[in-house]
Amino acid sequence: MDQELHYEYNVEGGDFSRAGYASSQIKKILKRLNIDAGVIKRTVVACYEAEVNIVAHAYSGAVYFDIESNRLKIVFRDEGPGIEDIEMAMTEGFSTASEEVREMGFGAGMGLSNMKKNADQLNIESEVGRGTRVEIIINT
Amino acid sequence: MKVSDIVRILDGRLVCGDNRSDYTIDVAFASDLMSDVLTLVNDNVLLITGLANLQTIRTAEMSDINCIVFARNKKVSQEMVSLAEESGISLIECRYSVFRTCGLLYQAGVKPVY
Ligand SMILES: Nc1ncnc2c1ncn2[C@@H]1O[C@H](COP(=O)(O)OP(=O)(O)OP(=O)(O)O)[C@@H](O)[C@H]1O
Ligand SMILES: [Mg+2]
């Protein structure tokens, strides 16, 4: 990409009617840039998992999307309960999702491992009682 | 298989999306668990589900799923239609159970993902 671009979106905790809005905007931007369809799918699936995690598990958050010369960087930062044991949270099947989240079709404990599968790099930092920062890197 | 074939086989109702002739379904996946749908890597997957909410449409949007069948008379809301139309996703309502829907489509040659 010859142009570096930056976008930001807010994410509301608990608001399932809007969950996916940021990921949808990211998808539209990537499509306009004629990025390979497989790369777009990996990017937006990982983003959507991270976005739904803020809605499902945190209070509020923001998405920072950067298009760099040879990679995409998407950072999800939230204010929320944080993750006590990141390694355990990454285990497929581990979930603390509420009944309400499960009724929406989520809460199988597959999101973090699916993000890892789709991203070229996944970095998670979390502080219990404060919040979580998830960074997804996709090489283009 | 085309969208119009699915509508005919299931005696369903095409709520939105046109009968795009350029788009054919290779495989189908039935689930109410969007977490599971998001792990699929196949292209041109038909989603059969009993979960009718906005996140069903968002999940399809992210997964490049172009057609969803809502089984067991699950009704599609106007908000779902608007979101689906934005992404060119066809929505089909049908009165059969998920099991019967799957059986009929399998019989007609639609392949499973796994
Ligand atoms: N942003 C976050 N803030 C606080 N806890 C989180 C956050 N993201 C994930 N977690 C914790 O990690 C667990 C596993 O997350 P993961 O995305 O893998 O599964 P899930 O969200 O529970 O279900 P699924 O993603 O399959 O719908 C969650 O249940 C939750 O306990
Ligand atoms: Mg999740």
Short mmCIF file of C-alpha atoms and ligand atoms in Angstrom, two decimals:
data_model
loop_
_atom_site.label_atom_id
_atom_site.label_comp_id
_atom_site.label_asym_id
_atom_site.label_seq_id
_atom_site.Cartn_x
_atom_site.Cartn_y
_atom_site.Cartn_z
CA MET A 1 0.00 0.00 0.00
CA ASP A 2 1.46 3.40 -0.90
CA GLN A 3 -0.82 5.24 1.50
CA GLU A 4 -0.94 4.81 5.27
CA LEU A 5 -4.41 5.18 6.76
CA HIS A 6 -5.84 5.29 10.27
CA TYR A 7 -9.40 4.71 11.49
CA GLU A 8 -11.06 4.55 14.93
CA TYR A 9 -14.37 3.13 16.15
CA ASN A 10 -16.10 2.92 19.53
CA VAL A 11 -17.54 -0.32 20.87
CA GLU A 12 -20.23 -0.42 23.57
CA GLY A 13 -20.20 -3.30 26.05
CA GLY A 14 -23.42 -5.30 26.11
CA ASP A 15 -24.85 -3.74 22.92
CA PHE A 16 -25.33 -6.75 20.67
CA SER A 17 -27.39 -4.80 18.14
CA ARG A 18 -24.25 -2.88 17.13
CA ALA A 19 -21.68 -5.64 17.60
CA GLY A 20 -19.81 -6.07 14.35
CA TYR A 21 -20.20 -2.48 13.16
CA ALA A 22 -16.45 -1.74 13.36
CA SER A 23 -15.51 -5.01 11.68
CA SER A 24 -18.03 -4.29 8.95
CA GLN A 25 -16.50 -0.85 8.32
CA ILE A 26 -13.03 -2.44 8.20
CA LYS A 27 -14.28 -4.97 5.66
CA LYS A 28 -15.69 -2.21 3.43
CA ILE A 29 -12.39 -0.29 3.55
CA LEU A 30 -10.33 -3.38 2.70
CA LYS A 31 -12.64 -4.26 -0.19
CA ARG A 32 -12.22 -0.76 -1.64
CA LEU A 33 -8.45 -1.21 -1.46
CA ASN A 34 -8.73 -4.40 -3.53
CA ILE A 35 -7.03 -6.55 -0.92
CA ASP A 36 -7.05 -10.30 -1.56
CA ALA A 37 -10.40 -11.87 -0.51
CA GLY A 38 -8.72 -14.52 1.64
CA VAL A 39 -6.75 -11.87 3.54
CA ILE A 40 -9.91 -9.80 4.04
CA LYS A 41 -11.79 -12.79 5.42
CA ARG A 42 -8.99 -13.67 7.88
CA THR A 43 -8.80 -10.04 8.99
CA VAL A 44 -12.49 -9.43 9.51
CA VAL A 45 -13.16 -12.78 11.20
CA ALA A 46 -10.39 -12.06 13.72
CA CYS A 47 -11.67 -8.48 14.17
CA TYR A 48 -15.26 -9.57 14.64
CA GLU A 49 -14.22 -12.10 17.31
CA ALA A 50 -12.31 -9.36 19.15
CA GLU A 51 -15.17 -6.87 18.76
CA VAL A 52 -17.77 -9.37 20.03
CA ASN A 53 -15.47 -10.11 22.99
CA ILE A 54 -15.62 -6.44 24.02
CA VAL A 55 -19.42 -6.46 23.69
CA ALA A 56 -19.73 -9.78 25.53
CA HIS A 57 -17.12 -9.41 28.25
CA ALA A 58 -16.19 -5.73 28.75
CA TYR A 59 -17.91 -2.40 29.49
CA SER A 60 -16.68 -0.24 26.65
CA GLY A 61 -13.85 -0.09 24.21
CA ALA A 62 -12.35 1.25 21.02
CA VAL A 63 -10.85 -0.11 17.83
CA TYR A 64 -7.76 1.42 16.22
CA PHE A 65 -7.22 0.29 12.65
CA ASP A 66 -3.98 1.09 10.83
CA ILE A 67 -3.15 0.28 7.26
CA GLU A 68 0.63 0.22 7.00
CA SER A 69 2.92 -0.38 4.04
CA ASN A 70 2.98 -4.16 4.28
CA ARG A 71 0.61 -5.05 7.08
CA LEU A 72 -2.67 -4.28 8.80
CA LYS A 73 -2.66 -3.52 12.52
CA ILE A 74 -5.92 -3.60 14.47
CA VAL A 75 -5.90 -2.83 18.20
CA PHE A 76 -8.92 -3.50 20.44
CA ARG A 77 -8.67 -1.71 23.76
CA ASP A 78 -11.34 -2.04 26.41
CA GLU A 79 -12.27 -1.06 29.92
CA GLY A 80 -13.55 -4.17 31.61
CA PRO A 81 -12.83 -6.99 34.01
CA GLY A 82 -9.65 -8.03 32.22
CA ILE A 83 -8.46 -11.61 31.76
CA GLU A 84 -6.92 -13.31 34.77
CA ASP A 85 -5.18 -16.17 32.98
CA ILE A 86 -4.65 -15.46 29.29
CA GLU A 87 -3.28 -18.92 28.56
CA MET A 88 -6.38 -20.53 30.03
CA ALA A 89 -8.64 -18.08 28.15
CA MET A 90 -6.93 -19.13 24.91
CA THR A 91 -7.90 -22.77 25.50
CA GLU A 92 -10.70 -23.88 23.19
CA GLY A 93 -13.88 -24.34 25.18
CA PHE A 94 -12.96 -22.01 28.05
CA SER A 95 -15.66 -19.37 28.44
CA THR A 96 -17.14 -17.20 31.16
CA ALA A 97 -19.90 -15.91 28.83
CA SER A 98 -23.28 -15.12 30.37
CA GLU A 99 -26.53 -16.82 29.43
CA GLU A 100 -27.48 -13.72 27.43
CA VAL A 101 -24.29 -13.94 25.37
CA ARG A 102 -24.94 -17.64 24.71
CA GLU A 103 -28.43 -16.85 23.49
CA MET A 104 -26.87 -14.55 20.90
CA GLY A 105 -24.96 -17.52 19.46
CA PHE A 106 -21.65 -16.91 21.23
CA GLY A 107 -19.82 -18.16 24.29
CA ALA A 108 -18.33 -21.40 23.03
CA GLY A 109 -14.84 -20.38 24.08
CA MET A 110 -13.51 -20.50 20.54
CA GLY A 111 -12.95 -16.82 19.77
CA LEU A 112 -9.41 -16.32 21.00
CA SER A 113 -8.10 -19.50 19.38
CA ASN A 114 -9.89 -18.57 16.16
CA MET A 115 -8.25 -15.12 16.28
CA LYS A 116 -4.86 -16.79 16.66
CA LYS A 117 -5.60 -19.05 13.70
CA ASN A 118 -6.56 -16.15 11.44
CA ALA A 119 -4.02 -13.52 12.46
CA ASP A 120 -0.35 -13.54 11.55
CA GLN A 121 0.37 -12.19 15.01
CA LEU A 122 -1.88 -11.94 18.06
CA ASN A 123 -0.76 -10.05 21.15
CA ILE A 124 -2.93 -9.87 24.27
CA GLU A 125 -2.24 -7.79 27.35
CA SER A 126 -4.68 -7.59 30.20
CA GLU A 127 -4.94 -6.15 33.67
CA VAL A 128 -7.56 -7.60 35.99
CA GLY A 129 -10.09 -4.99 37.05
CA ARG A 130 -8.97 -2.54 34.36
CA GLY A 131 -9.18 -3.92 30.88
CA THR A 132 -7.69 -5.70 27.92
CA ARG A 133 -5.69 -4.83 24.82
CA VAL A 134 -5.77 -7.18 21.86
CA GLU A 135 -3.50 -6.52 18.87
CA ILE A 136 -4.06 -8.30 15.58
CA ILE A 137 -1.42 -8.12 12.85
CA ILE A 138 -2.14 -9.28 9.30
CA ASN A 139 0.61 -9.24 6.68
CA THR A 140 -0.51 -8.00 3.29
CA MET B 1 -26.90 -25.37 -6.49
CA LYS B 2 -28.50 -21.95 -6.93
CA VAL B 3 -30.46 -19.93 -4.39
CA SER B 4 -33.63 -20.56 -6.42
CA ASP B 5 -33.06 -24.34 -6.19
CA ILE B 6 -32.78 -24.14 -2.40
CA VAL B 7 -36.01 -22.13 -2.15
CA ARG B 8 -37.80 -24.71 -4.32
CA ILE B 9 -36.45 -27.79 -2.48
CA LEU B 10 -37.34 -26.35 0.93
CA ASP B 11 -40.65 -24.87 -0.23
CA GLY B 12 -39.25 -21.75 1.42
CA ARG B 13 -39.65 -18.01 1.02
CA LEU B 14 -36.89 -15.81 -0.32
CA VAL B 15 -37.07 -12.80 2.00
CA CYS B 16 -34.30 -10.82 0.37
CA GLY B 17 -31.49 -11.17 -2.09
CA ASP B 18 -31.89 -11.89 -5.75
CA ASN B 19 -31.59 -15.23 -7.46
CA ARG B 20 -28.03 -14.49 -8.49
CA SER B 21 -27.15 -16.86 -11.26
CA ASP B 22 -23.43 -16.25 -10.78
CA TYR B 23 -23.53 -17.63 -7.27
CA THR B 24 -23.74 -21.33 -6.46
CA ILE B 25 -23.57 -23.18 -3.18
CA ASP B 26 -21.03 -25.96 -2.80
CA VAL B 27 -21.38 -26.94 0.84
CA ALA B 28 -23.67 -26.33 3.79
CA PHE B 29 -23.20 -26.00 7.53
CA ALA B 30 -25.96 -26.15 10.13
CA SER B 31 -25.43 -24.43 13.46
CA ASP B 32 -26.96 -22.09 16.00
CA LEU B 33 -23.50 -21.39 17.33
CA MET B 34 -21.97 -18.41 15.54
CA SER B 35 -18.62 -19.11 17.24
CA ASP B 36 -18.55 -22.35 15.25
CA VAL B 37 -19.59 -20.76 11.96
CA LEU B 38 -16.72 -18.27 12.28
CA THR B 39 -14.16 -21.09 12.24
CA LEU B 40 -15.13 -22.25 8.72
CA VAL B 41 -12.58 -21.69 5.99
CA ASN B 42 -14.65 -22.91 3.01
CA ASP B 43 -16.02 -20.56 0.39
CA ASN B 44 -19.65 -20.48 -0.78
CA VAL B 45 -21.05 -22.05 2.37
CA LEU B 46 -24.81 -22.15 2.89
CA LEU B 47 -25.72 -21.54 6.53
CA ILE B 48 -28.73 -23.37 7.97
CA THR B 49 -29.74 -22.08 11.39
CA GLY B 50 -32.49 -21.59 13.93
CA LEU B 51 -30.85 -18.48 15.33
CA ALA B 52 -32.51 -15.39 13.89
CA ASN B 53 -30.80 -12.23 15.12
CA LEU B 54 -28.53 -9.47 13.84
CA GLN B 55 -25.40 -11.38 14.78
CA THR B 56 -26.42 -14.22 12.46
CA ILE B 57 -26.23 -11.71 9.60
CA ARG B 58 -22.98 -10.14 10.88
CA THR B 59 -21.41 -13.58 11.16
CA ALA B 60 -22.38 -14.35 7.57
CA GLU B 61 -21.00 -10.99 6.44
CA MET B 62 -17.59 -11.65 8.03
CA SER B 63 -17.46 -15.27 6.83
CA ASP B 64 -18.36 -14.45 3.21
CA ILE B 65 -21.54 -16.51 3.53
CA ASN B 66 -23.98 -15.37 0.83
CA CYS B 67 -27.10 -17.31 1.76
CA ILE B 68 -28.81 -18.24 5.05
CA VAL B 69 -31.76 -20.57 5.60
CA PHE B 70 -33.80 -19.93 8.75
CA ALA B 71 -35.45 -23.20 9.70
CA ARG B 72 -38.49 -23.90 11.86
CA ASN B 73 -40.40 -20.76 10.93
CA LYS B 74 -37.85 -18.43 12.48
CA LYS B 75 -38.80 -14.97 11.28
CA VAL B 76 -36.36 -12.52 9.82
CA SER B 77 -36.71 -8.95 11.16
CA GLN B 78 -36.63 -5.79 9.05
CA GLU B 79 -33.31 -4.83 10.65
CA MET B 80 -31.85 -8.18 9.61
CA VAL B 81 -33.09 -7.65 6.06
CA SER B 82 -31.48 -4.19 5.86
CA LEU B 83 -28.15 -5.52 7.08
CA ALA B 84 -28.30 -8.52 4.74
CA GLU B 85 -29.12 -6.31 1.75
CA GLU B 86 -26.09 -4.14 2.48
CA SER B 87 -23.88 -7.19 2.06
CA GLY B 88 -25.86 -8.89 -0.70
CA ILE B 89 -26.81 -11.85 1.47
CA SER B 90 -29.89 -13.88 0.50
CA LEU B 91 -32.22 -14.85 3.35
CA ILE B 92 -34.63 -17.78 3.10
CA GLU B 93 -37.35 -18.60 5.63
CA CYS B 94 -38.63 -22.15 5.76
CA ARG B 95 -41.01 -24.08 7.98
CA TYR B 96 -39.08 -27.36 8.07
CA SER B 97 -36.89 -28.32 11.04
CA VAL B 98 -33.12 -27.99 10.79
CA PHE B 99 -32.94 -31.78 10.51
CA ARG B 100 -35.42 -31.99 7.62
CA THR B 101 -33.84 -29.00 5.88
CA CYS B 102 -30.43 -30.65 6.05
CA GLY B 103 -31.85 -34.00 4.90
CA LEU B 104 -33.53 -32.53 1.84
CA LEU B 105 -30.49 -30.52 0.78
CA TYR B 106 -28.12 -33.44 1.40
CA GLN B 107 -30.34 -35.64 -0.74
CA ALA B 108 -30.22 -33.01 -3.46
CA GLY B 109 -26.42 -33.17 -3.50
CA VAL B 110 -25.27 -30.36 -1.19
CA LYS B 111 -22.05 -31.46 0.56
CA PRO B 112 -21.19 -31.15 4.25
CA VAL B 113 -18.21 -29.05 5.41
CA TYR B 114 -16.84 -31.87 7.56
N1 LIG C 1 -12.05 -8.36 26.15
C1 LIG C 1 -12.20 -9.25 27.14
N2 LIG C 1 -12.38 -8.82 28.43
C2 LIG C 1 -12.52 -9.71 29.44
N3 LIG C 1 -12.48 -11.04 29.28
C3 LIG C 1 -12.30 -11.52 28.04
C4 LIG C 1 -12.15 -10.68 26.91
N4 LIG C 1 -11.96 -11.44 25.83
C5 LIG C 1 -11.99 -12.71 26.25
N5 LIG C 1 -12.19 -12.78 27.58
C6 LIG C 1 -12.25 -14.00 28.42
O1 LIG C 1 -11.69 -15.09 27.70
C7 LIG C 1 -12.68 -16.10 27.53
C8 LIG C 1 -12.47 -16.81 26.20
O2 LIG C 1 -12.68 -15.88 25.13
P1 LIG C 1 -13.12 -16.48 23.71
O3 LIG C 1 -13.34 -15.36 22.78
O4 LIG C 1 -12.13 -17.52 23.31
O5 LIG C 1 -14.49 -17.25 24.04
P2 LIG C 1 -15.93 -16.64 24.33
O6 LIG C 1 -15.96 -15.20 23.96
O7 LIG C 1 -16.28 -16.98 25.72
O8 LIG C 1 -16.85 -17.48 23.33
P3 LIG C 1 -16.83 -17.38 21.72
O9 LIG C 1 -15.74 -16.47 21.33
O10 LIG C 1 -16.63 -18.77 21.22
O11 LIG C 1 -18.16 -16.84 21.36
C9 LIG C 1 -14.01 -15.40 27.68
O12 LIG C 1 -15.06 -16.25 28.04
C10 LIG C 1 -13.69 -14.38 28.77
O13 LIG C 1 -13.65 -15.00 30.03
MG MG C 2 -15.27 -14.59 22.04
#
